Short mmCIF file of C-alpha atoms in Angstrom, two decimals:
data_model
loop_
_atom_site.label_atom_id
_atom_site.label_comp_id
_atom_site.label_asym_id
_atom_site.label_seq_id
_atom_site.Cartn_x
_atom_site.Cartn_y
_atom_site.Cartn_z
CA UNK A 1 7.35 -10.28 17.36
CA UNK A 2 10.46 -9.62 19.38
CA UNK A 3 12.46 -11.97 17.38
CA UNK A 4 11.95 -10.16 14.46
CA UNK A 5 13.59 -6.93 16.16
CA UNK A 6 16.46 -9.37 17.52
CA UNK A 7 17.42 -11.45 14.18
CA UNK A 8 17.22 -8.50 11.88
CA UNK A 9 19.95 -6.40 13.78
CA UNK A 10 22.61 -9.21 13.79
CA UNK A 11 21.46 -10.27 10.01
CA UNK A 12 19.79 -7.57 8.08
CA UNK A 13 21.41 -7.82 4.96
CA UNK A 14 21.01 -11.28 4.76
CA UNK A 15 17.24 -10.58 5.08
CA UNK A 16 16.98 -8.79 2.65
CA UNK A 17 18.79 -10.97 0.35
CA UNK A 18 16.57 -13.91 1.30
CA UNK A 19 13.25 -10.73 0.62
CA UNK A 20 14.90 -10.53 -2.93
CA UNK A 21 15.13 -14.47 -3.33
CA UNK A 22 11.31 -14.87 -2.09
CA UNK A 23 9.69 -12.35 -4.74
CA UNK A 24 12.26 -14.15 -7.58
CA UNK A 25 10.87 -17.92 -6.55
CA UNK A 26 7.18 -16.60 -7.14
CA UNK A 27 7.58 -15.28 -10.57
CA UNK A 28 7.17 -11.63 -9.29
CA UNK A 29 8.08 -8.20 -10.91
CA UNK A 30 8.81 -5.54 -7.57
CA UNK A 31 6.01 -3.71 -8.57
CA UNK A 32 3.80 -7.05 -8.21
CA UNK A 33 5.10 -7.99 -5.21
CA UNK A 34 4.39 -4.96 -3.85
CA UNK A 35 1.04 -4.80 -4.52
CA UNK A 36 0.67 -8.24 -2.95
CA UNK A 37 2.01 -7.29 -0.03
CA UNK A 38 -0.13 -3.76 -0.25
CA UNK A 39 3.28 -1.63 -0.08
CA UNK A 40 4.30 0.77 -2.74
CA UNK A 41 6.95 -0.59 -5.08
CA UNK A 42 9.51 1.73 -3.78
CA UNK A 43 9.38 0.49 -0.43
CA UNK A 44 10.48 -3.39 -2.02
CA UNK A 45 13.27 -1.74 -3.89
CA UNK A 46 14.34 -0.25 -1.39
CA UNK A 47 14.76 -3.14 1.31
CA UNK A 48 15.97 -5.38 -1.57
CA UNK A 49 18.78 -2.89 -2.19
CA UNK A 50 19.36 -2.73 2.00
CA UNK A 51 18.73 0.94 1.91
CA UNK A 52 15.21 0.54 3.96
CA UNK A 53 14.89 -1.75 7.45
CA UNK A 54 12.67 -4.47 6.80
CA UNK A 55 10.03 -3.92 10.00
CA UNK A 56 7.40 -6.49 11.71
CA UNK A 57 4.50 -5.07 9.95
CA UNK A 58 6.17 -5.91 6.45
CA UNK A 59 7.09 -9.57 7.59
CA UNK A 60 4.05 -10.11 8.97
CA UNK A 61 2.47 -9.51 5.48
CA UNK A 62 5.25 -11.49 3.93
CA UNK A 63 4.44 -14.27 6.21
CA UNK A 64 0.79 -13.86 5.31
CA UNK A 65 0.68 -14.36 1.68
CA UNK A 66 3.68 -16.32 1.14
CA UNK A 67 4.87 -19.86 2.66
CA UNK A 68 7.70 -18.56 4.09
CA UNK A 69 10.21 -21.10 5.95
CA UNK A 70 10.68 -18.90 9.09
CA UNK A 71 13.95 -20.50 10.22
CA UNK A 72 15.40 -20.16 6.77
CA UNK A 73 14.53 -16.48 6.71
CA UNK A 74 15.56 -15.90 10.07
CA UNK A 75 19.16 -18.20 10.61
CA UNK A 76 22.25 -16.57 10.17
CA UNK A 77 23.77 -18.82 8.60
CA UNK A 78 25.96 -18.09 5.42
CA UNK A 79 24.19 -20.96 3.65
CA UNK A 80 23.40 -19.87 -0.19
CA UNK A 81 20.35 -18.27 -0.67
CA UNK A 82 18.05 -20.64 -2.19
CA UNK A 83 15.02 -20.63 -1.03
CA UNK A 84 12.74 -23.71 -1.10
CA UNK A 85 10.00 -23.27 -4.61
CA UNK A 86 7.38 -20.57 -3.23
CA UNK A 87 4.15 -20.19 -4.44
CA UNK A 88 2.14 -17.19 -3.42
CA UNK A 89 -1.67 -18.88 -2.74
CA UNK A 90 -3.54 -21.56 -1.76
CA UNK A 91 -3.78 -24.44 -5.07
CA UNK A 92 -7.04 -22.78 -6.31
CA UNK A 93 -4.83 -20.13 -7.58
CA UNK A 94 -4.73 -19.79 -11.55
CA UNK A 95 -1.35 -20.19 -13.45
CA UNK A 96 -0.12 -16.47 -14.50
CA UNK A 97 1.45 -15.86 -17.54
CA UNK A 98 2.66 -12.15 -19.43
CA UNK A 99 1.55 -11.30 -22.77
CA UNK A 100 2.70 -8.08 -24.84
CA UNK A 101 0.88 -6.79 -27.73
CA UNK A 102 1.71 -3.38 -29.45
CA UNK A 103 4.13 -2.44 -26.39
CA UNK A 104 1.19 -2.71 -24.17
CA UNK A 105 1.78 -5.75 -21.20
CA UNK A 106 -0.60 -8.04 -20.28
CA UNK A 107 -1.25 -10.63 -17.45
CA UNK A 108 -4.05 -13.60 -18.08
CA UNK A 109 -5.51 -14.61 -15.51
CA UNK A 110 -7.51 -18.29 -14.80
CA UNK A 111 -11.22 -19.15 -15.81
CA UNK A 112 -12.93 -21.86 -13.80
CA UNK A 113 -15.40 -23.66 -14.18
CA UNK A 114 -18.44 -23.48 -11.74
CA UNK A 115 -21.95 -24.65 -12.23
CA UNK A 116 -25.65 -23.27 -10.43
CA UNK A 117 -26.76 -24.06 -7.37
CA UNK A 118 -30.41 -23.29 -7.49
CA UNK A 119 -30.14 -19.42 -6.90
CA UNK A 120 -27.74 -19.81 -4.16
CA UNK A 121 -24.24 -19.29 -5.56
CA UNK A 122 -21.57 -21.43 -7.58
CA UNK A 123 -20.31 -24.96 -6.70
CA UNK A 124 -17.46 -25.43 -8.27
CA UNK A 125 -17.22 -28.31 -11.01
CA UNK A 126 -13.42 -28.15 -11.81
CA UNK A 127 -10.54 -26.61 -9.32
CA UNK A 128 -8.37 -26.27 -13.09
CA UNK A 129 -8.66 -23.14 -14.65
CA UNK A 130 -10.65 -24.15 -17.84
CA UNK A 131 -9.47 -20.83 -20.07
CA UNK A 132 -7.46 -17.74 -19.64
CA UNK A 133 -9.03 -14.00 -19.71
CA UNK A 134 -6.03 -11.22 -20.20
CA UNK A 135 -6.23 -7.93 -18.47
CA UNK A 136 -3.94 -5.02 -18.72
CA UNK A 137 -1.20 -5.00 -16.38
CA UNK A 138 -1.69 -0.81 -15.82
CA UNK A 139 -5.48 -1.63 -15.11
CA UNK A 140 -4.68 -4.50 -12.89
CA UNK A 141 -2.17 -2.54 -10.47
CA UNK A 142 -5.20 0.63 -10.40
CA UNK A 143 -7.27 -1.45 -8.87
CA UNK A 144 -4.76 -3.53 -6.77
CA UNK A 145 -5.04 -6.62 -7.99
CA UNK A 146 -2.11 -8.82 -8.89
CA UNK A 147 -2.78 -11.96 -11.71
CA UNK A 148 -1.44 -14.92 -10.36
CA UNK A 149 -3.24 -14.08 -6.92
CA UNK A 150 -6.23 -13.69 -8.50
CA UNK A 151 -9.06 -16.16 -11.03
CA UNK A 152 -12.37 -15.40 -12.97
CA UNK A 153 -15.38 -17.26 -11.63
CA UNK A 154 -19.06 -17.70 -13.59
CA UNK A 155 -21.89 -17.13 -11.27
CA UNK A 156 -25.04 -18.94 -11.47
CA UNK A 157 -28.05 -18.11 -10.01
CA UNK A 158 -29.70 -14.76 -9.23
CA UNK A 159 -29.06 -14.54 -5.63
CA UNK A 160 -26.70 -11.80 -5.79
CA UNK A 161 -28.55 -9.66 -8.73
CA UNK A 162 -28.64 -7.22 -10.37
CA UNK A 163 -25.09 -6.71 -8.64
CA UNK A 164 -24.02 -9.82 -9.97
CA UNK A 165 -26.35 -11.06 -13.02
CA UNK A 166 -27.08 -14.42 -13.94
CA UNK A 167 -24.47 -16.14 -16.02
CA UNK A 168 -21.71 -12.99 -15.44
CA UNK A 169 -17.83 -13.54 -14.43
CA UNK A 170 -16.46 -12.31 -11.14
CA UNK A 171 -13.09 -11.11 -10.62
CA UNK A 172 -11.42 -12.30 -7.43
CA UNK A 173 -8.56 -11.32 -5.23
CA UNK A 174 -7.53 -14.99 -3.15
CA UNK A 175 -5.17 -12.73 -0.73
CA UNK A 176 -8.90 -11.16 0.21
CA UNK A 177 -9.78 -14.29 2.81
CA UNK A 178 -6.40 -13.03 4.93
CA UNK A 179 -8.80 -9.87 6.02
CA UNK A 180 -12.38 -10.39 5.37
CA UNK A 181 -13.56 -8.21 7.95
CA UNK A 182 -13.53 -5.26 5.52
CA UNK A 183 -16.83 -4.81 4.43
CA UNK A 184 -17.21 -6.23 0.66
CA UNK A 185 -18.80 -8.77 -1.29
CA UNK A 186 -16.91 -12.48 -1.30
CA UNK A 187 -16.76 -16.02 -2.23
CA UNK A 188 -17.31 -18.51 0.68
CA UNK A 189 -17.23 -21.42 1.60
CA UNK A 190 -20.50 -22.61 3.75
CA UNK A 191 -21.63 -26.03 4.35
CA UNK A 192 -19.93 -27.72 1.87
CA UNK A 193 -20.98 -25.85 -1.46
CA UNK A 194 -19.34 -22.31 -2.45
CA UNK A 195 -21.42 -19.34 -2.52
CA UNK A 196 -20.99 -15.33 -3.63
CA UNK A 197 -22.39 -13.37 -0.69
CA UNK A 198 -21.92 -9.84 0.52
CA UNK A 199 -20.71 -9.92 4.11
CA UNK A 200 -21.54 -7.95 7.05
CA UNK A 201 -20.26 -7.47 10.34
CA UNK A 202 -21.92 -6.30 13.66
CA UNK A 203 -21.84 -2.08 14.69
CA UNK A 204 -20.98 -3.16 18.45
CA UNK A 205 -17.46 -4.78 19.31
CA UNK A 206 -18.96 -7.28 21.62
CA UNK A 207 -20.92 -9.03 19.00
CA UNK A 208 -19.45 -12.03 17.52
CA UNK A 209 -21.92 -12.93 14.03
CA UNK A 210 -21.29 -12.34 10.60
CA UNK A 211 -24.16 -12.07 7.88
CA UNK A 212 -23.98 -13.27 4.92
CA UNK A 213 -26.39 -11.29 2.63
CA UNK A 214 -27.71 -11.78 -0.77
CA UNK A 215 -28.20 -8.66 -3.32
CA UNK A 216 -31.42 -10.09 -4.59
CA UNK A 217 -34.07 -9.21 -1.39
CA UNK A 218 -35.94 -12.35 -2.14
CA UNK A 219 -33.32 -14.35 -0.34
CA UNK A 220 -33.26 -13.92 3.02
CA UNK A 221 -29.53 -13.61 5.08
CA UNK A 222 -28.00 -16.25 6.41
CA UNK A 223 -26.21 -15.44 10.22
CA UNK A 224 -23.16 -16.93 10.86
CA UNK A 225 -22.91 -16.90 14.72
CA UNK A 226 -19.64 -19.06 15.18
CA UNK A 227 -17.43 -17.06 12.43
CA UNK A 228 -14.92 -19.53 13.22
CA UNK A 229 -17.05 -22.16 12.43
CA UNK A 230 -15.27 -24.95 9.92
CA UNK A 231 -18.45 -24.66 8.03
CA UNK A 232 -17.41 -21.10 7.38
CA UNK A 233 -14.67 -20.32 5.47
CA UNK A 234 -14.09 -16.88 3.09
CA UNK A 235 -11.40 -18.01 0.04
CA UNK A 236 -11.46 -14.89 -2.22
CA UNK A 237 -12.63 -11.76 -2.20
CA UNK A 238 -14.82 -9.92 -5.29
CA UNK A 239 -13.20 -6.89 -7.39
CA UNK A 240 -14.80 -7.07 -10.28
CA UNK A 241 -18.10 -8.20 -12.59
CA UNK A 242 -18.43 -8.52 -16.35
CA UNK A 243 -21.14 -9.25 -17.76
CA UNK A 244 -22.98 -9.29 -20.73
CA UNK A 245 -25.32 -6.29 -21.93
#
């Protein structure tokens, strides 16, 4: 971390040039690159504009989310500010797009396909996003989640009811696998097939498991005592169900 306090006092305002040059190469408004980064808007116009420091917690975010080319970011050179093409998650992530209608904005976000997997989860038949679902932009930043980070999933199975109902669409964030320790319901990856599953993490400190638990009490949890385990792996994290009535 102590290069960050060393580089950004000889080249600060080229830093935040380069910050400006990121958010532009992923398609970003300030206000959605904000929430990304889970700062408030202000704090991005401000260190575009130079008037704010840019400090190691807001890099390390940056760094987080974004495939940042550290030596680019940090050189001092006077080269011209073109960044290499960024794209803000992993290839799962849907394609965004902006619709208006009546003055009232709009962001789509992906459908994908997924098919059952006898009670326990989704497997996913197609990594393309098979249809587009638009949400309003206003409801999308009250609940913190930005489009192109984010894709609509079906759910098979009745592992995770009545939370999540047979046949319904989940909502997911993709920056929610960079801190899955918050307590929360998530998609996973787990021995090769990709499952919903609310996760849970020991009370005591000195415990290292993770459960994996179903909604549905007829399924029993699954431990995870090696979270690190390459048979383990959380990809998105669940905001939000629809479903039919």
């Amino acid at each position: 971390m102590e290069i960050f306090h060393c580089t950004l006092g000889q080249h600060m305002s080229k830093i935040h040039n380069k910050i400006k040059v990121i958010r532009a190469n992923s398609g970003m408004t300030q206000d959605d690159f904000a929430s990304a980064l889970g700062v408030k808007p202000s704090k991005v116009r401000d260190i575009e504009s130079g008037r704010q420091r840019v400090n190691d917690e807001f890099l390390t975010k940056l760094v987080e989310i974004f495939p940042v080319d550290m030596n680019w970011l940090f050189s001092g050179r006077s080269d011209d500010l073109e960044a290499p093409s960024i794209s803000p998650a992993d290839g799962n992530k849907p394609l965004p797009g902006q619709v208006r209608i009546n003055s009232q904005e709009y962001s789509t976000i992906g459908v994908f396909d997924v098919d059952a997997a006898a009670g326990n989860g989704i497997i996913p038949v197609s990594e393309a996003a098979s249809d587009m679902m638009a949400f309003t932009r206003s409801w999308l930043m009250r609940h913190g989640v930005v489009a192109d980070l984010a894709g609509l999933l079906r759910v098979r199975g009745d592992s995770m009811s009545p939370t999540i109902p047979d046949g319904a669409y989940v909502l997911v964030d993709f920056r929610g696998k960079a801190d899955w320790s918050v307590p929360g319901i998530y998609i996973v990856r787990y021995n090769g097939a990709i499952v919903v599953k609310r996760l849970q993490l020991p009370i005591r400190s000195n415990e290292n498991w993770v459960a994996m638990i179903s909604d549905n009490a007829t399924y029993p949890p699954i431990f995870i005592h090696d979270p690190d385990d390459v048979e383990f792996q959380p990809i998105a994290r669940v905001r939000g169900v629809i479903s039919n009535v």
